[in-house]
Amino acid sequence: MKEFNHAELYKLDGDVPLLRSIPYGVQHILAMFVANLAPIFIVAAAAGIDDATTGSLVQSAMLIAGIGTLIQLFPVWRLGSGLPIVMGISFTFVTVLCGVAATYGYNAAIGAIIVGGIIEGVLGLFAKYWRRIISPIVAAVVVTSIGFSLLNVGATSFGGGSGAPDFGSPTNIALGTIALVSCLAFQILAKGKTKQLSVLFGLVVGYVAALVMGAVDLSGFADAKPLALPQFMPFAPEFEPSAIIAVTLIFLVSATETIGDTSAISMVGLSRDVREKELSGSIACDGFVSSLSACFGCLPITSFSQNVGLVAMTKVVNRRAIATGAAIMIAAGFLPIIGVVFSSLPEAVLGGCTIMMFGNIIVSGFQMIARAGFTQRNILIAALSLSIGIGFTQVSDIFVLLPEMLQNVFADNCVAVVFLVAVVANLALPKTISIDGAELAGEAEQKRADAAADRADAAAEQAKHQGEDSSLCVKDASGDASRI
């Protein structure tokens, strides 16, 4: 038997046997499994969808995540990047889709996803003409706003879910706390790559605690089939203009995230800049596969940043290895029992696990802002977009002068407002702005340091000359003494 060369794992197209590939594929599944399914439960709860239907949507989520990942790994036409990118259901859309589903119904959400996905896909095919307007600071403030917009979602789940008759009950608070503490403990005590599984650990512990407390509805297990096909078009799409505009704006936000993840995976995994074709294919895959996802009643998908982090940590970029994970996800899409287990999960447990995840999104946004640089221009863009986007949507009546359709788009959607303000500010502000006080202080400090260094050099030079003069005097004195 030919000896396996581990170096093949670190090559994009390395020759890795199937059995050697599976552990690395499973590792990527575990890193994104919970985050791939959690948005389904949150939006389904807001839309009032029953547990049985939610379980079938979980099947679809796993199927679509696997298909999207395979297309990213092995492009079809101009769809896909050819990079080791893992796709999954996006948290970016949770806030806006909860609002759309509650206002217009889940069918309108599906119609908006279909249209918005097609628009993003087409834009992706022509990304080279527009992507430069999404500067690093724009992407950074958008990610930050996504985190802030999700905090309310996490807190609502922690209390038991929107509209729950026992919201805020001791049982719900206890379950949320147990799940949260379990996640934190695992994150602190685990080592290396196993830290990626902290949310999964919290879900397991929280689920067991819920079973002990009698808070799990087990009725769905009686009717669970061993195998079942995911349902195609379980919801007839409805096309509500306000919903389409709102969701399409978030698709543009999702495109900025995909740009960031694709660029990052190229840099940390392959040690090179991303290519135009890869970026275009990645965004197109993001959009068109999201439309396909809606046809299965599911939410939009996007690239998963946690898997980018896993590649950065392990340096395993082999497409075959990661494809085994995608294949397992597709296979899991035909197992209804997985959906039944997760749909029986109390929402308080989900809230306890996800609220920390949402906080991490905010911190990631802050880190991105720092990497973009604290120039006066970037500070203005960040301050303006975040203060207007988050501040105005806290007082939604401020949008009363807008047409009703635009009120529905922006009044409760801070991510869309932040995105628009950031893009406009990025285009409108001059490229060079006078330096801010901190930079002036730094420049003054540098000038003082340079002046001090110059004085020290001058003093040293003077001392050197004095030393030379003293030496000459000694020599002269020695000469005089010898002559005597």
Coordinates of C-alpha atoms in Angstrom, one line a residue:
M1 CA 0.0 0.0 0.0
K2 CA 1.3 3.4 -1.0
E3 CA 2.4 5.5 2.1
F4 CA 0.3 8.6 2.6
N5 CA 2.1 11.9 2.3
H6 CA 0.5 14.4 4.8
A7 CA 1.9 17.3 2.7
E8 CA -1.0 16.5 0.2
L9 CA -3.5 17.9 2.8
Y10 CA -1.9 21.3 2.5
K11 CA -2.3 21.4 -1.3
L12 CA -5.5 22.5 -3.0
D13 CA -5.6 19.5 -5.3
G14 CA -3.4 17.1 -3.3
D15 CA -3.9 13.4 -3.7
V16 CA -5.6 12.4 -0.4
P17 CA -7.3 9.0 0.0
L18 CA -11.0 8.9 1.0
L19 CA -10.5 7.4 4.4
R20 CA -7.8 10.0 5.2
S21 CA -10.1 12.8 4.0
I22 CA -13.1 11.9 6.2
P23 CA -11.8 13.2 9.6
Y24 CA -11.0 16.6 8.1
G25 CA -14.4 16.8 6.4
V26 CA -16.2 15.9 9.7
Q27 CA -14.1 18.6 11.5
H28 CA -15.5 21.3 9.2
I29 CA -19.1 20.0 9.7
L30 CA -18.7 20.2 13.4
A31 CA -17.4 23.7 13.2
M32 CA -20.5 25.0 11.4
F33 CA -23.2 22.4 12.2
V34 CA -25.1 24.4 14.9
A35 CA -24.7 27.8 13.2
N36 CA -26.0 26.2 10.0
L37 CA -29.3 25.2 11.7
A38 CA -29.9 27.8 14.3
P39 CA -31.2 30.5 11.9
I40 CA -33.9 28.1 10.8
F41 CA -35.4 27.7 14.3
I42 CA -35.3 31.4 15.0
V43 CA -37.0 32.5 11.8
A44 CA -39.5 29.5 11.9
A45 CA -40.5 30.5 15.5
A46 CA -41.1 34.1 14.4
A47 CA -43.2 32.9 11.4
G48 CA -45.2 30.5 13.6
I49 CA -44.1 27.4 11.7
D50 CA -44.9 24.1 13.4
D51 CA -42.3 21.7 14.6
A52 CA -42.8 19.1 11.9
T53 CA -42.3 21.6 9.1
T54 CA -39.3 23.1 10.9
G55 CA -37.8 19.6 11.0
S56 CA -38.2 19.3 7.2
L57 CA -36.5 22.7 6.8
V58 CA -33.6 21.4 8.8
Q59 CA -33.2 18.6 6.3
S60 CA -33.2 21.1 3.5
A61 CA -30.6 23.3 5.3
M62 CA -28.2 20.4 5.5
L63 CA -28.8 19.4 1.9
I64 CA -28.3 23.0 0.6
A65 CA -25.2 23.6 2.7
G66 CA -23.6 20.5 1.2
I67 CA -24.5 21.4 -2.4
G68 CA -23.3 25.0 -1.9
T69 CA -20.0 23.8 -0.5
L70 CA -19.4 21.4 -3.3
I71 CA -20.1 24.1 -5.9
Q72 CA -17.6 26.4 -4.1
L73 CA -15.0 23.6 -4.1
F74 CA -15.6 22.4 -7.7
P75 CA -17.1 25.3 -9.7
V76 CA -19.9 24.8 -12.2
W77 CA -19.5 27.2 -15.1
R78 CA -18.8 30.6 -13.4
L79 CA -20.4 29.6 -10.1
G80 CA -18.0 28.8 -7.3
S81 CA -14.5 29.9 -6.4
G82 CA -12.6 26.7 -6.4
L83 CA -11.3 27.5 -2.9
P84 CA -11.9 25.5 0.4
I85 CA -14.9 27.6 1.4
V86 CA -17.7 26.0 3.5
M87 CA -21.2 27.3 2.9
G88 CA -24.2 27.3 5.4
I89 CA -27.4 29.1 6.3
S90 CA -26.6 32.7 7.1
F91 CA -27.3 34.5 10.4
T92 CA -27.0 37.8 8.4
F93 CA -30.6 37.5 7.3
V94 CA -32.2 36.5 10.6
T95 CA -33.3 39.9 11.8
V96 CA -34.8 41.0 8.5
L97 CA -36.5 37.7 7.7
C98 CA -38.0 37.6 11.2
G99 CA -39.6 40.9 10.5
V100 CA -40.7 40.0 7.0
A101 CA -42.1 36.6 8.2
A102 CA -44.0 38.3 11.1
T103 CA -45.4 41.1 8.8
Y104 CA -46.1 39.4 5.5
G105 CA -45.8 35.7 6.2
Y106 CA -43.1 33.1 5.5
N107 CA -44.2 32.8 1.8
A108 CA -43.3 36.4 1.2
A109 CA -39.9 35.7 2.8
I110 CA -39.3 32.9 0.4
G111 CA -40.3 35.1 -2.6
A112 CA -37.9 37.8 -1.4
I113 CA -35.0 35.3 -1.1
I114 CA -35.6 33.9 -4.6
V115 CA -35.4 37.4 -6.1
G116 CA -32.6 38.7 -3.9
G117 CA -30.5 35.7 -4.5
I118 CA -30.8 36.0 -8.3
I119 CA -29.8 39.7 -8.0
E120 CA -26.8 38.9 -5.9
G121 CA -25.8 36.1 -8.3
V122 CA -26.0 38.3 -11.3
L123 CA -24.0 41.0 -9.5
G124 CA -21.4 38.4 -8.6
L125 CA -20.8 37.6 -12.2
F126 CA -19.9 41.2 -12.8
A127 CA -18.1 41.8 -9.4
K128 CA -15.0 43.3 -10.9
Y129 CA -17.0 46.4 -11.9
W130 CA -18.3 47.2 -8.4
R131 CA -16.6 45.4 -5.6
R132 CA -14.1 48.2 -4.9
I133 CA -16.9 50.3 -3.4
I134 CA -17.0 47.8 -0.6
S135 CA -13.9 49.0 1.2
P136 CA -12.6 47.2 4.3
I137 CA -14.2 49.8 6.6
V138 CA -17.6 49.4 4.9
A139 CA -17.4 45.6 5.4
A140 CA -16.2 46.1 9.0
V141 CA -19.1 48.3 10.1
V142 CA -21.6 46.1 8.4
V143 CA -20.3 43.0 10.3
T144 CA -20.5 45.0 13.6
S145 CA -24.1 46.1 12.9
I146 CA -25.0 42.5 12.2
G147 CA -23.8 41.5 15.6
F148 CA -25.7 44.3 17.3
S149 CA -28.9 43.5 15.4
L150 CA -28.8 39.9 16.6
L151 CA -28.4 40.6 20.3
N152 CA -32.1 41.1 20.7
V153 CA -32.8 37.9 18.8
G154 CA -30.4 36.0 21.2
A155 CA -32.0 37.5 24.3
T156 CA -35.5 36.7 23.0
S157 CA -34.5 33.1 22.5
F158 CA -32.9 33.0 25.9
G159 CA -36.2 34.0 27.5
G160 CA -38.1 31.2 25.7
G161 CA -38.8 32.7 22.3
S162 CA -41.0 35.4 20.9
G163 CA -44.7 35.0 22.1
A164 CA -43.9 32.1 24.4
P165 CA -46.5 31.9 27.2
D166 CA -43.8 31.1 29.7
F167 CA -41.3 33.7 28.5
G168 CA -38.8 34.6 31.2
S169 CA -39.9 31.7 33.4
P170 CA -37.4 30.2 35.9
T171 CA -37.2 27.1 33.7
N172 CA -36.2 29.1 30.6
I173 CA -33.8 31.3 32.4
A174 CA -32.2 28.2 34.0
L175 CA -31.9 26.4 30.7
G176 CA -30.4 29.4 29.0
T177 CA -27.9 29.9 31.8
I178 CA -26.9 26.2 31.8
A179 CA -26.3 26.3 28.0
L180 CA -24.3 29.6 28.2
V181 CA -22.1 28.5 31.1
S182 CA -21.4 25.2 29.4
C183 CA -20.3 27.0 26.2
L184 CA -18.1 29.4 28.3
A185 CA -16.5 26.5 30.3
F186 CA -15.8 24.5 27.2
Q187 CA -14.3 27.5 25.4
I188 CA -12.0 28.2 28.4
L189 CA -11.0 24.6 29.3
A190 CA -10.7 23.0 25.8
K191 CA -7.5 23.2 23.9
G192 CA -6.6 23.8 20.3
K193 CA -9.1 23.1 17.5
T194 CA -11.6 21.5 19.9
K195 CA -12.6 25.0 21.0
Q196 CA -14.6 25.2 17.8
L197 CA -17.1 22.8 19.3
S198 CA -18.1 24.9 22.3
V199 CA -21.6 25.8 20.9
L200 CA -22.2 22.1 20.1
F201 CA -21.2 21.1 23.7
G202 CA -23.5 23.8 25.1
L203 CA -26.4 22.5 23.1
V204 CA -25.8 18.9 24.2
V205 CA -25.5 19.8 27.9
G206 CA -28.6 22.2 27.6
Y207 CA -30.6 19.5 25.9
V208 CA -29.8 16.9 28.6
A209 CA -30.8 19.4 31.2
A210 CA -34.0 20.1 29.4
L211 CA -34.8 16.4 29.3
V212 CA -34.2 16.1 33.0
M213 CA -36.5 19.1 33.6
G214 CA -39.2 17.7 31.3
A215 CA -38.9 20.7 29.0
V216 CA -38.5 18.7 25.7
D217 CA -41.4 17.9 23.5
L218 CA -40.8 14.3 22.4
S219 CA -44.0 13.9 20.4
G220 CA -42.2 14.4 17.0
F221 CA -40.1 11.2 17.5
A222 CA -43.1 8.9 17.1
D223 CA -43.7 9.9 13.5
A224 CA -40.1 10.3 12.4
K225 CA -39.2 8.3 9.3
P226 CA -35.8 6.7 8.9
L227 CA -35.4 8.3 5.4
A228 CA -37.2 11.0 3.6
L229 CA -36.6 13.3 0.6
P230 CA -36.4 17.1 1.4
Q231 CA -39.5 18.8 0.1
F232 CA -39.3 20.9 -3.0
M233 CA -41.4 24.1 -2.9
P234 CA -43.1 23.5 0.4
F235 CA -44.1 27.2 0.5
A236 CA -45.6 28.9 -2.5
P237 CA -43.5 32.1 -3.0
E238 CA -45.2 35.5 -2.7
F239 CA -43.6 38.6 -4.1
E240 CA -44.1 41.6 -1.8
P241 CA -42.1 44.7 -3.0
S242 CA -41.2 45.9 0.5
A243 CA -39.9 42.5 1.5
I244 CA -37.9 42.1 -1.7
I245 CA -36.2 45.5 -1.3
A246 CA -35.4 44.7 2.4
V247 CA -34.0 41.3 1.7
T248 CA -32.1 42.3 -1.4
L249 CA -30.3 45.0 0.6
I250 CA -29.1 42.3 3.0
F251 CA -28.0 40.2 0.1
L252 CA -25.6 43.0 -0.8
V253 CA -24.5 42.9 2.9
S254 CA -24.0 39.2 2.5
A255 CA -21.9 39.8 -0.6
T256 CA -19.5 42.0 1.4
E257 CA -19.1 39.1 4.0
T258 CA -18.4 36.7 1.1
I259 CA -15.8 39.1 -0.3
G260 CA -14.1 39.1 3.1
D261 CA -14.2 35.4 3.7
T262 CA -13.0 34.6 0.2
S263 CA -10.1 37.0 0.4
A264 CA -9.2 35.7 3.9
I265 CA -9.3 32.0 2.8
S266 CA -7.0 32.7 -0.1
M267 CA -4.5 34.6 2.1
V268 CA -4.5 32.3 5.2
G269 CA -4.8 29.0 3.3
L270 CA -2.9 29.6 0.1
S271 CA -0.7 32.6 1.1
R272 CA -1.7 34.7 -1.9
D273 CA -4.2 37.4 -2.9
V274 CA -7.6 36.3 -4.1
R275 CA -8.1 36.3 -7.9
E276 CA -10.9 38.2 -9.6
K277 CA -12.4 35.0 -11.0
E278 CA -12.5 33.3 -7.6
L279 CA -14.2 36.3 -6.0
S280 CA -16.7 36.6 -8.7
G281 CA -17.6 32.9 -8.6
S282 CA -17.8 32.9 -4.8
I283 CA -20.4 35.8 -4.8
A284 CA -22.4 34.2 -7.7
C285 CA -22.5 30.9 -5.8
D286 CA -23.7 32.7 -2.7
G287 CA -26.6 34.3 -4.6
F288 CA -27.8 31.6 -7.0
V289 CA -27.6 28.8 -4.4
S290 CA -29.5 31.0 -2.0
S291 CA -32.4 31.2 -4.5
L292 CA -32.2 27.4 -4.8
S293 CA -32.3 27.2 -1.0
A294 CA -35.6 29.1 -1.0
C295 CA -37.1 26.6 -3.5
F296 CA -36.7 24.1 -0.7
G297 CA -38.3 26.5 1.8
C298 CA -35.0 27.3 3.4
L299 CA -33.0 30.5 4.2
P300 CA -30.1 32.1 2.2
I301 CA -26.7 30.6 2.5
T302 CA -23.3 32.3 2.7
S303 CA -19.6 31.5 3.4
F304 CA -18.9 30.5 7.0
S305 CA -16.2 32.6 8.8
Q306 CA -15.7 29.9 11.5
N307 CA -14.5 27.5 8.8
V308 CA -12.1 30.2 7.5
G309 CA -10.7 30.3 11.0
L310 CA -10.4 26.5 11.0
V311 CA -8.4 26.6 7.8
A312 CA -6.2 29.3 9.2
M313 CA -5.5 27.1 12.3
T314 CA -5.0 23.8 10.5
K315 CA -3.7 25.0 7.1
V316 CA -5.7 22.0 5.5
V317 CA -6.9 23.4 2.2
N318 CA -7.4 20.1 0.3
R319 CA -10.6 20.3 -1.7
R320 CA -11.2 16.5 -1.6
A321 CA -10.9 16.4 2.2
I322 CA -13.4 19.2 2.7
A323 CA -15.7 17.7 0.0
T324 CA -16.2 14.6 2.2
G325 CA -17.8 16.9 4.8
A326 CA -20.1 18.4 2.1
A327 CA -21.1 14.8 1.0
I328 CA -21.9 13.9 4.6
M329 CA -24.1 17.0 4.9
I330 CA -26.0 16.1 1.8
A331 CA -26.5 12.5 3.1
A332 CA -27.7 14.0 6.5
G333 CA -30.3 15.9 4.5
F334 CA -32.1 12.6 3.9
L335 CA -32.3 11.7 7.6
P336 CA -35.4 13.3 9.2
I337 CA -34.4 12.2 12.7
I338 CA -31.8 15.0 12.8
G339 CA -34.4 17.6 12.1
V340 CA -36.7 16.1 14.8
V341 CA -34.0 16.2 17.4
F342 CA -33.1 19.8 16.7
S343 CA -36.7 20.9 16.4
S344 CA -37.5 19.5 19.9
L345 CA -34.7 21.7 21.3
P346 CA -36.1 24.3 23.8
E347 CA -35.5 27.8 22.4
A348 CA -34.0 28.9 25.7
V349 CA -31.1 26.4 25.2
L350 CA -30.6 27.8 21.7
G351 CA -30.5 31.3 23.1
G352 CA -28.0 30.5 25.7
C353 CA -25.6 29.1 23.1
T354 CA -26.2 31.7 20.4
I355 CA -26.1 34.9 22.5
M356 CA -22.3 34.4 22.9
M357 CA -22.0 33.7 19.2
F358 CA -23.7 37.0 18.4
G359 CA -21.3 38.8 20.8
N360 CA -18.4 37.3 18.9
I361 CA -19.7 38.8 15.7
I362 CA -19.6 42.3 17.3
V363 CA -16.0 41.7 18.4
S364 CA -15.0 40.4 15.0
G365 CA -16.4 43.7 13.6
F366 CA -14.3 45.7 16.0
Q367 CA -11.3 43.7 14.9
M368 CA -12.0 44.4 11.3
I369 CA -12.4 48.1 12.0
A370 CA -9.0 48.0 13.7
R371 CA -7.4 46.3 10.7
A372 CA -8.9 48.8 8.4
G373 CA -7.1 51.5 10.4
F374 CA -8.2 54.4 12.6
T375 CA -7.7 57.1 10.1
Q376 CA -9.9 60.2 10.3
R377 CA -11.8 59.0 7.2
N378 CA -12.5 55.5 8.6
I379 CA -13.5 56.9 12.0
L380 CA -16.0 59.2 10.3
I381 CA -17.5 56.4 8.2
A382 CA -17.8 54.0 11.2
A383 CA -19.2 56.6 13.6
L384 CA -21.7 58.0 11.1
S385 CA -23.0 54.7 9.8
L386 CA -23.2 53.0 13.2
S387 CA -24.8 55.9 15.0
I388 CA -27.4 56.5 12.3
G389 CA -28.1 52.8 11.5
I390 CA -28.4 51.6 15.1
G391 CA -29.7 54.9 16.6
F392 CA -32.4 55.7 14.1
T393 CA -33.8 52.2 14.1
Q394 CA -34.2 52.3 17.9
V395 CA -36.7 55.2 17.3
S396 CA -38.4 53.9 14.2
D397 CA -40.9 56.8 14.0
I398 CA -38.1 58.9 12.7
F399 CA -38.7 57.3 9.3
V400 CA -42.3 58.5 9.2
L401 CA -41.7 60.9 6.3
L402 CA -40.6 58.1 4.0
P403 CA -43.0 56.2 1.8
E404 CA -44.6 53.3 3.6
M405 CA -42.7 50.8 1.5
L406 CA -39.3 52.3 2.5
Q407 CA -40.5 52.5 6.1
N408 CA -41.0 48.8 6.1
V409 CA -37.5 48.3 4.6
F410 CA -35.5 50.6 7.0
A411 CA -37.5 51.2 10.2
D412 CA -36.4 48.0 12.0
N413 CA -33.5 47.0 9.8
C414 CA -30.3 48.6 11.2
V415 CA -28.0 46.5 9.0
A416 CA -29.6 47.9 5.8
V417 CA -29.3 51.5 7.1
V418 CA -25.7 51.0 8.3
F419 CA -24.8 49.5 4.9
L420 CA -26.4 52.3 2.9
V421 CA -24.9 55.1 5.0
A422 CA -21.4 53.4 5.0
V423 CA -21.4 53.0 1.2
V424 CA -22.6 56.6 0.6
A425 CA -20.1 58.0 3.0
N426 CA -17.3 55.9 1.5
L427 CA -18.1 57.2 -2.0
A428 CA -18.7 60.8 -0.9
L429 CA -15.9 61.6 1.6
P430 CA -12.6 62.7 0.1
K431 CA -9.9 60.1 0.1
T432 CA -7.6 62.3 2.2
I433 CA -8.9 64.1 5.3
S434 CA -7.0 66.2 7.8
I435 CA -5.5 64.1 10.5
D436 CA -7.4 63.8 13.8
G437 CA -6.3 64.9 17.2
A438 CA -4.9 61.5 18.1
E439 CA -2.8 61.3 15.0
L440 CA -1.7 65.0 15.5
A441 CA -0.7 64.1 19.0
G442 CA 1.2 61.1 17.7
E443 CA 2.9 63.2 15.1
A444 CA 3.9 65.8 17.7
E445 CA 5.2 63.1 19.9
Q446 CA 7.2 61.7 17.0
K447 CA 8.6 65.2 16.3
R448 CA 9.6 65.6 19.9
A449 CA 11.3 62.2 19.9
D450 CA 13.1 63.1 16.7
A451 CA 14.3 66.4 18.1
A452 CA 15.5 64.7 21.3
A453 CA 17.3 62.1 19.2
D454 CA 18.9 65.0 17.2
R455 CA 20.0 66.7 20.4
A456 CA 21.5 63.5 21.7
D457 CA 23.4 62.9 18.4
A458 CA 24.7 66.5 18.6
A459 CA 25.8 66.0 22.2
A460 CA 27.5 62.8 21.3
E461 CA 29.2 64.4 18.3
Q462 CA 30.3 67.3 20.5
A463 CA 31.6 64.9 23.2
K464 CA 33.5 63.0 20.5
H465 CA 35.2 66.2 19.3
Q466 CA 36.0 67.2 22.8
G467 CA 37.5 63.7 23.3
E468 CA 39.6 64.1 20.2
D469 CA 40.8 67.5 21.4
S470 CA 41.7 66.1 24.8
S471 CA 43.5 63.3 23.1
L472 CA 45.5 65.7 21.0
C473 CA 46.3 67.7 24.1
V474 CA 47.6 64.5 25.8
K475 CA 49.6 63.7 22.8
D476 CA 51.1 67.1 22.6
A477 CA 51.9 67.0 26.3
S478 CA 53.5 63.6 25.9
G479 CA 55.5 64.9 23.0
D480 CA 56.6 67.9 25.0
A481 CA 57.6 65.7 28.0
S482 CA 59.6 63.4 25.7
R483 CA 61.4 66.3 24.3
I484 CA 62.3 67.4 27.8

